[in-house]
Amino acid sequence: MLAGLMAGTVAAVLVALLVLLGVAARRQSERADVRLDYQFGVPITDEVDAVAAYAASVCAAAERAQQEADLAQYRADQAAADRDMAELRHRLARRRAQAAGEPHQLVQRAALDAYQRGQLSVTELNEIWRHTHAPAEPGGPAPAVPLAWEPPVRASQQRYEQAEAEAARTGQEAGLKAAAATLLAAEAQAAEALLSATRRSASTGLVGLLRASWA
């Protein structure tokens, strides 16, 4: 009976020792994790955070650049449409002026032919051209646009030239904005690739291997 009691006591002591050894081993492992986090985890985390912040800023800049490029292209398209409309209006103004001046031109040509045949004097020719609102230029061609139509034709031409210059300016600006957006998009793609590589390196590096072996 005494022997059985001693055997039970020894077994209980052994179980208690095993429990204490297990607790000690676990605490040692936790302390090792803390030291490892301090030595390796913080720098790697800082590096990942820095790359992530850089990638986020570049992606935001690329998005803004694309929005600016889209807006610049819209303005360029609108300016090109305005230029085309101004050109069309200028052509219509010239055609209307030429159509209005056709009867006068017929009279001017007839008077000029009569002058060249000696049937009219210079004074008579000037009088005829004065009534047709054209300057007297014996031997010269009759004007294509009557004097009364010159102001609207000139104004339409000025509007067309201004619209053409604006279309050229906005088109150049749109090209520059598009080029900048393309460059920033490529930089954003490279930054995202760098972030992915940094995260993979952090997860599969020395810290990852040691933690996997302790898990």
PDB file of C-alpha atoms in Angstrom:
ATOM      1  CA  MET A   1       0.000   0.000   0.000  1.00  0.00           C
ATOM      2  CA  LEU A   2       2.848   2.342   0.835  1.00  0.00           C
ATOM      3  CA  ALA A   3       4.490   1.525  -2.462  1.00  0.00           C
ATOM      4  CA  GLY A   4       1.319   2.410  -4.358  1.00  0.00           C
ATOM      5  CA  LEU A   5       1.048   5.732  -2.540  1.00  0.00           C
ATOM      6  CA  MET A   6       4.637   6.626  -3.365  1.00  0.00           C
ATOM      7  CA  ALA A   7       4.106   5.713  -7.002  1.00  0.00           C
ATOM      8  CA  GLY A   8       1.087   8.021  -7.218  1.00  0.00           C
ATOM      9  CA  THR A   9       3.034  10.848  -5.610  1.00  0.00           C
ATOM     10  CA  VAL A  10       5.896  10.445  -8.086  1.00  0.00           C
ATOM     11  CA  ALA A  11       3.459  10.483 -10.996  1.00  0.00           C
ATOM     12  CA  ALA A  12       1.835  13.661  -9.738  1.00  0.00           C
ATOM     13  CA  VAL A  13       5.222  15.324  -9.359  1.00  0.00           C
ATOM     14  CA  LEU A  14       6.172  14.348 -12.902  1.00  0.00           C
ATOM     15  CA  VAL A  15       2.945  15.780 -14.282  1.00  0.00           C
ATOM     16  CA  ALA A  16       3.527  19.031 -12.409  1.00  0.00           C
ATOM     17  CA  LEU A  17       7.071  19.262 -13.769  1.00  0.00           C
ATOM     18  CA  LEU A  18       5.844  18.723 -17.329  1.00  0.00           C
ATOM     19  CA  VAL A  19       3.275  21.478 -16.911  1.00  0.00           C
ATOM     20  CA  LEU A  20       5.889  23.877 -15.563  1.00  0.00           C
ATOM     21  CA  LEU A  21       8.249  23.048 -18.435  1.00  0.00           C
ATOM     22  CA  GLY A  22       5.469  23.710 -20.945  1.00  0.00           C
ATOM     23  CA  VAL A  23       4.648  27.086 -19.414  1.00  0.00           C
ATOM     24  CA  ALA A  24       8.324  28.062 -19.378  1.00  0.00           C
ATOM     25  CA  ALA A  25       8.761  27.049 -23.008  1.00  0.00           C
ATOM     26  CA  ARG A  26       5.725  29.080 -24.053  1.00  0.00           C
ATOM     27  CA  ARG A  27       6.952  32.189 -22.228  1.00  0.00           C
ATOM     28  CA  GLN A  28      10.377  31.828 -23.822  1.00  0.00           C
ATOM     29  CA  SER A  29       8.744  31.591 -27.243  1.00  0.00           C
ATOM     30  CA  GLU A  30       6.664  34.730 -26.566  1.00  0.00           C
ATOM     31  CA  ARG A  31       9.770  36.641 -25.481  1.00  0.00           C
ATOM     32  CA  ALA A  32      11.548  35.516 -28.649  1.00  0.00           C
ATOM     33  CA  ASP A  33       8.621  36.797 -30.741  1.00  0.00           C
ATOM     34  CA  VAL A  34       8.787  40.168 -28.989  1.00  0.00           C
ATOM     35  CA  ARG A  35      12.536  40.439 -29.606  1.00  0.00           C
ATOM     36  CA  LEU A  36      12.097  39.400 -33.230  1.00  0.00           C
ATOM     37  CA  ASP A  37       9.323  41.948 -33.765  1.00  0.00           C
ATOM     38  CA  TYR A  38      11.551  44.619 -32.289  1.00  0.00           C
ATOM     39  CA  GLN A  39      14.577  43.669 -34.381  1.00  0.00           C
ATOM     40  CA  PHE A  40      12.956  42.880 -37.715  1.00  0.00           C
ATOM     41  CA  GLY A  41       9.218  43.593 -37.758  1.00  0.00           C
ATOM     42  CA  VAL A  42       9.262  47.344 -37.227  1.00  0.00           C
ATOM     43  CA  PRO A  43      11.719  48.221 -40.026  1.00  0.00           C
ATOM     44  CA  ILE A  44       9.898  45.983 -42.501  1.00  0.00           C
ATOM     45  CA  THR A  45       6.544  47.434 -41.499  1.00  0.00           C
ATOM     46  CA  ASP A  46       7.926  50.951 -41.876  1.00  0.00           C
ATOM     47  CA  GLU A  47       9.220  50.119 -45.342  1.00  0.00           C
ATOM     48  CA  VAL A  48       5.878  48.686 -46.450  1.00  0.00           C
ATOM     49  CA  ASP A  49       4.028  51.699 -45.065  1.00  0.00           C
ATOM     50  CA  ALA A  50       6.404  54.100 -46.811  1.00  0.00           C
ATOM     51  CA  VAL A  51       6.018  52.345 -50.160  1.00  0.00           C
ATOM     52  CA  ALA A  52       2.244  52.181 -49.695  1.00  0.00           C
ATOM     53  CA  ALA A  53       2.086  55.920 -48.987  1.00  0.00           C
ATOM     54  CA  TYR A  54       4.233  56.640 -52.056  1.00  0.00           C
ATOM     55  CA  ALA A  55       2.051  54.427 -54.257  1.00  0.00           C
ATOM     56  CA  ALA A  56      -1.118  56.081 -52.950  1.00  0.00           C
ATOM     57  CA  SER A  57       0.217  59.578 -53.660  1.00  0.00           C
ATOM     58  CA  VAL A  58       1.357  58.642 -57.160  1.00  0.00           C
ATOM     59  CA  CYS A  59      -1.969  56.978 -57.970  1.00  0.00           C
ATOM     60  CA  ALA A  60      -3.852  60.046 -56.728  1.00  0.00           C
ATOM     61  CA  ALA A  61      -1.658  62.314 -58.855  1.00  0.00           C
ATOM     62  CA  ALA A  62      -2.206  60.078 -61.884  1.00  0.00           C
ATOM     63  CA  GLU A  63      -5.966  60.204 -61.366  1.00  0.00           C
ATOM     64  CA  ARG A  64      -5.934  64.005 -61.137  1.00  0.00           C
ATOM     65  CA  ALA A  65      -3.750  64.236 -64.242  1.00  0.00           C
ATOM     66  CA  GLN A  66      -6.161  62.032 -66.183  1.00  0.00           C
ATOM     67  CA  GLN A  67      -9.100  64.187 -65.122  1.00  0.00           C
ATOM     68  CA  GLU A  68      -7.237  67.316 -66.237  1.00  0.00           C
ATOM     69  CA  ALA A  69      -6.362  65.641 -69.540  1.00  0.00           C
ATOM     70  CA  ASP A  70      -9.997  64.692 -70.136  1.00  0.00           C
ATOM     71  CA  LEU A  71     -11.118  68.253 -69.394  1.00  0.00           C
ATOM     72  CA  ALA A  72      -8.429  69.703 -71.680  1.00  0.00           C
ATOM     73  CA  GLN A  73      -9.475  67.346 -74.474  1.00  0.00           C
ATOM     74  CA  TYR A  74     -13.104  68.389 -74.038  1.00  0.00           C
ATOM     75  CA  ARG A  75     -12.089  72.047 -74.324  1.00  0.00           C
ATOM     76  CA  ALA A  76      -9.997  71.288 -77.397  1.00  0.00           C
ATOM     77  CA  ASP A  77     -12.899  69.471 -79.056  1.00  0.00           C
ATOM     78  CA  GLN A  78     -15.219  72.368 -78.255  1.00  0.00           C
ATOM     79  CA  ALA A  79     -12.721  74.891 -79.621  1.00  0.00           C
ATOM     80  CA  ALA A  80     -12.317  72.839 -82.800  1.00  0.00           C
ATOM     81  CA  ALA A  81     -16.096  72.775 -83.243  1.00  0.00           C
ATOM     82  CA  ASP A  82     -16.253  76.547 -82.718  1.00  0.00           C
ATOM     83  CA  ARG A  83     -13.473  77.008 -85.287  1.00  0.00           C
ATOM     84  CA  ASP A  84     -15.308  74.904 -87.858  1.00  0.00           C
ATOM     85  CA  MET A  85     -18.514  76.850 -87.255  1.00  0.00           C
ATOM     86  CA  ALA A  86     -16.700  80.183 -87.567  1.00  0.00           C
ATOM     87  CA  GLU A  87     -15.114  79.033 -90.826  1.00  0.00           C
ATOM     88  CA  LEU A  88     -18.494  77.990 -92.182  1.00  0.00           C
ATOM     89  CA  ARG A  89     -20.045  81.332 -91.239  1.00  0.00           C
ATOM     90  CA  HIS A  90     -17.164  83.202 -92.874  1.00  0.00           C
ATOM     91  CA  ARG A  91     -17.626  81.261 -96.092  1.00  0.00           C
ATOM     92  CA  LEU A  92     -21.354  81.944 -96.048  1.00  0.00           C
ATOM     93  CA  ALA A  93     -20.719  85.653 -95.503  1.00  0.00           C
ATOM     94  CA  ARG A  94     -18.370  85.749 -98.480  1.00  0.00           C
ATOM     95  CA  ARG A  95     -20.822  83.876-100.688  1.00  0.00           C
ATOM     96  CA  ARG A  96     -23.656  86.204 -99.762  1.00  0.00           C
ATOM     97  CA  ALA A  97     -21.464  89.225-100.386  1.00  0.00           C
ATOM     98  CA  GLN A  98     -20.339  87.868-103.731  1.00  0.00           C
ATOM     99  CA  ALA A  99     -23.919  87.081-104.703  1.00  0.00           C
ATOM    100  CA  ALA A 100     -25.009  90.587-103.736  1.00  0.00           C
ATOM    101  CA  GLY A 101     -22.161  92.086-105.741  1.00  0.00           C
ATOM    102  CA  GLU A 102     -22.767  90.158-108.961  1.00  0.00           C
ATOM    103  CA  PRO A 103     -25.068  92.776-110.559  1.00  0.00           C
ATOM    104  CA  HIS A 104     -22.631  95.533-109.659  1.00  0.00           C
ATOM    105  CA  GLN A 105     -19.775  93.493-111.060  1.00  0.00           C
ATOM    106  CA  LEU A 106     -21.593  93.089-114.357  1.00  0.00           C
ATOM    107  CA  VAL A 107     -22.031  96.855-114.605  1.00  0.00           C
ATOM    108  CA  GLN A 108     -18.410  97.443-113.639  1.00  0.00           C
ATOM    109  CA  ARG A 109     -17.120  94.989-116.239  1.00  0.00           C
ATOM    110  CA  ALA A 110     -19.297  96.515-118.942  1.00  0.00           C
ATOM    111  CA  ALA A 111     -18.095 100.009-118.032  1.00  0.00           C
ATOM    112  CA  LEU A 112     -14.491  98.850-118.000  1.00  0.00           C
ATOM    113  CA  ASP A 113     -14.875  97.199-121.409  1.00  0.00           C
ATOM    114  CA  ALA A 114     -16.426 100.402-122.773  1.00  0.00           C
ATOM    115  CA  TYR A 115     -13.570 102.438-121.332  1.00  0.00           C
ATOM    116  CA  GLN A 116     -10.987 100.121-122.905  1.00  0.00           C
ATOM    117  CA  ARG A 117     -12.741 100.484-126.287  1.00  0.00           C
ATOM    118  CA  GLY A 118     -12.632 104.256-125.899  1.00  0.00           C
ATOM    119  CA  GLN A 119     -16.378 104.598-125.518  1.00  0.00           C
ATOM    120  CA  LEU A 120     -16.124 106.045-121.983  1.00  0.00           C
ATOM    121  CA  SER A 121     -13.848 108.627-120.444  1.00  0.00           C
ATOM    122  CA  VAL A 122     -12.137 108.227-117.103  1.00  0.00           C
ATOM    123  CA  THR A 123     -14.620 110.642-115.535  1.00  0.00           C
ATOM    124  CA  GLU A 124     -17.563 108.622-116.824  1.00  0.00           C
ATOM    125  CA  LEU A 125     -15.973 105.387-115.649  1.00  0.00           C
ATOM    126  CA  ASN A 126     -15.381 106.841-112.180  1.00  0.00           C
ATOM    127  CA  GLU A 127     -18.977 107.999-112.012  1.00  0.00           C
ATOM    128  CA  ILE A 128     -20.273 104.538-112.907  1.00  0.00           C
ATOM    129  CA  TRP A 129     -17.976 102.832-110.385  1.00  0.00           C
ATOM    130  CA  ARG A 130     -18.938 105.369-107.739  1.00  0.00           C
ATOM    131  CA  HIS A 131     -22.586 104.409-108.091  1.00  0.00           C
ATOM    132  CA  THR A 132     -21.685 100.735-107.811  1.00  0.00           C
ATOM    133  CA  HIS A 133     -19.771 101.406-104.546  1.00  0.00           C
ATOM    134  CA  ALA A 134     -16.378 100.427-105.919  1.00  0.00           C
ATOM    135  CA  PRO A 135     -13.162 102.432-106.246  1.00  0.00           C
ATOM    136  CA  ALA A 136     -12.224 103.583-109.701  1.00  0.00           C
ATOM    137  CA  GLU A 137      -9.273 101.508-110.879  1.00  0.00           C
ATOM    138  CA  PRO A 138      -9.133 101.516-114.668  1.00  0.00           C
ATOM    139  CA  GLY A 139      -7.436  98.375-115.925  1.00  0.00           C
ATOM    140  CA  GLY A 140      -7.857  96.553-112.587  1.00  0.00           C
ATOM    141  CA  PRO A 141     -10.214  93.695-111.709  1.00  0.00           C
ATOM    142  CA  ALA A 142     -13.619  94.408-110.244  1.00  0.00           C
ATOM    143  CA  PRO A 143     -13.809  93.812-106.487  1.00  0.00           C
ATOM    144  CA  ALA A 144     -15.265  90.459-105.450  1.00  0.00           C
ATOM    145  CA  VAL A 145     -17.100  91.932-102.449  1.00  0.00           C
ATOM    146  CA  PRO A 146     -19.134  95.150-102.552  1.00  0.00           C
ATOM    147  CA  LEU A 147     -18.049  97.871-100.175  1.00  0.00           C
ATOM    148  CA  ALA A 148     -21.272  97.602 -98.183  1.00  0.00           C
ATOM    149  CA  TRP A 149     -20.514  93.932 -97.460  1.00  0.00           C
ATOM    150  CA  GLU A 150     -16.895  94.371 -96.489  1.00  0.00           C
ATOM    151  CA  PRO A 151     -17.480  95.065 -92.741  1.00  0.00           C
ATOM    152  CA  PRO A 152     -19.499  91.885 -92.053  1.00  0.00           C
ATOM    153  CA  VAL A 153     -17.133  89.799 -94.163  1.00  0.00           C
ATOM    154  CA  ARG A 154     -14.132  91.260 -92.369  1.00  0.00           C
ATOM    155  CA  ALA A 155     -15.761  90.661 -88.976  1.00  0.00           C
ATOM    156  CA  SER A 156     -16.536  87.041 -89.827  1.00  0.00           C
ATOM    157  CA  GLN A 157     -12.959  86.549 -90.965  1.00  0.00           C
ATOM    158  CA  GLN A 158     -11.621  87.959 -87.687  1.00  0.00           C
ATOM    159  CA  ARG A 159     -13.890  85.661 -85.681  1.00  0.00           C
ATOM    160  CA  TYR A 160     -12.681  82.708 -87.704  1.00  0.00           C
ATOM    161  CA  GLU A 161      -9.026  83.619 -87.170  1.00  0.00           C
ATOM    162  CA  GLN A 162      -9.583  83.990 -83.423  1.00  0.00           C
ATOM    163  CA  ALA A 163     -11.382  80.650 -83.249  1.00  0.00           C
ATOM    164  CA  GLU A 164      -8.593  79.014 -85.232  1.00  0.00           C
ATOM    165  CA  ALA A 165      -5.961  80.363 -82.829  1.00  0.00           C
ATOM    166  CA  GLU A 166      -7.978  79.199 -79.809  1.00  0.00           C
ATOM    167  CA  ALA A 167      -8.374  75.735 -81.313  1.00  0.00           C
ATOM    168  CA  ALA A 168      -4.629  75.506 -81.874  1.00  0.00           C
ATOM    169  CA  ARG A 169      -3.891  76.624 -78.310  1.00  0.00           C
ATOM    170  CA  THR A 170      -6.342  74.249 -76.651  1.00  0.00           C
ATOM    171  CA  GLY A 171      -5.233  71.401 -78.879  1.00  0.00           C
ATOM    172  CA  GLN A 172      -1.621  71.894 -77.842  1.00  0.00           C
ATOM    173  CA  GLU A 173      -2.632  72.096 -74.178  1.00  0.00           C
ATOM    174  CA  ALA A 174      -4.641  68.889 -74.491  1.00  0.00           C
ATOM    175  CA  GLY A 175      -1.637  67.130 -75.994  1.00  0.00           C
ATOM    176  CA  LEU A 176       0.602  68.204 -73.126  1.00  0.00           C
ATOM    177  CA  LYS A 177      -1.983  67.158 -70.525  1.00  0.00           C
ATOM    178  CA  ALA A 178      -2.411  63.780 -72.184  1.00  0.00           C
ATOM    179  CA  ALA A 179       1.354  63.191 -72.228  1.00  0.00           C
ATOM    180  CA  ALA A 180       1.627  64.089 -68.531  1.00  0.00           C
ATOM    181  CA  ALA A 181      -1.263  61.771 -67.671  1.00  0.00           C
ATOM    182  CA  THR A 182       0.390  58.927 -69.572  1.00  0.00           C
ATOM    183  CA  LEU A 183       3.668  59.390 -67.713  1.00  0.00           C
ATOM    184  CA  LEU A 184       1.957  59.517 -64.315  1.00  0.00           C
ATOM    185  CA  ALA A 185      -0.113  56.450 -65.154  1.00  0.00           C
ATOM    186  CA  ALA A 186       3.077  54.530 -65.924  1.00  0.00           C
ATOM    187  CA  GLU A 187       4.644  55.776 -62.686  1.00  0.00           C
ATOM    188  CA  ALA A 188       1.553  54.732 -60.726  1.00  0.00           C
ATOM    189  CA  GLN A 189       1.698  51.270 -62.272  1.00  0.00           C
ATOM    190  CA  ALA A 190       5.362  50.967 -61.330  1.00  0.00           C
ATOM    191  CA  ALA A 191       4.607  52.140 -57.771  1.00  0.00           C
ATOM    192  CA  GLU A 192       1.879  49.529 -57.384  1.00  0.00           C
ATOM    193  CA  ALA A 193       4.244  46.840 -58.642  1.00  0.00           C
ATOM    194  CA  LEU A 194       6.872  48.011 -56.143  1.00  0.00           C
ATOM    195  CA  LEU A 195       4.314  47.873 -53.331  1.00  0.00           C
ATOM    196  CA  SER A 196       3.317  44.326 -54.249  1.00  0.00           C
ATOM    197  CA  ALA A 197       6.959  43.248 -54.351  1.00  0.00           C
ATOM    198  CA  THR A 198       7.654  44.904 -50.987  1.00  0.00           C
ATOM    199  CA  ARG A 199       4.698  43.165 -49.383  1.00  0.00           C
ATOM    200  CA  ARG A 200       5.760  39.796 -50.777  1.00  0.00           C
ATOM    201  CA  SER A 201       9.282  40.365 -49.512  1.00  0.00           C
ATOM    202  CA  ALA A 202       7.967  41.242 -46.053  1.00  0.00           C
ATOM    203  CA  SER A 203       5.751  38.169 -45.889  1.00  0.00           C
ATOM    204  CA  THR A 204       8.278  35.674 -47.263  1.00  0.00           C
ATOM    205  CA  GLY A 205      11.471  37.096 -45.740  1.00  0.00           C
ATOM    206  CA  LEU A 206      13.362  36.059 -42.624  1.00  0.00           C
ATOM    207  CA  VAL A 207      10.587  37.105 -40.268  1.00  0.00           C
ATOM    208  CA  GLY A 208       8.026  35.097 -42.171  1.00  0.00           C
ATOM    209  CA  LEU A 209      10.221  32.033 -42.250  1.00  0.00           C
ATOM    210  CA  LEU A 210      10.995  32.134 -38.518  1.00  0.00           C
ATOM    211  CA  ARG A 211       7.404  32.731 -37.538  1.00  0.00           C
ATOM    212  CA  ALA A 212       6.279  29.900 -39.794  1.00  0.00           C
ATOM    213  CA  SER A 213       8.754  27.557 -38.114  1.00  0.00           C
ATOM    214  CA  TRP A 214       7.445  28.527 -34.664  1.00  0.00           C
ATOM    215  CA  ALA A 215       3.783  28.301 -35.561  1.00  0.00           C
TER     216      ALA A 215
END
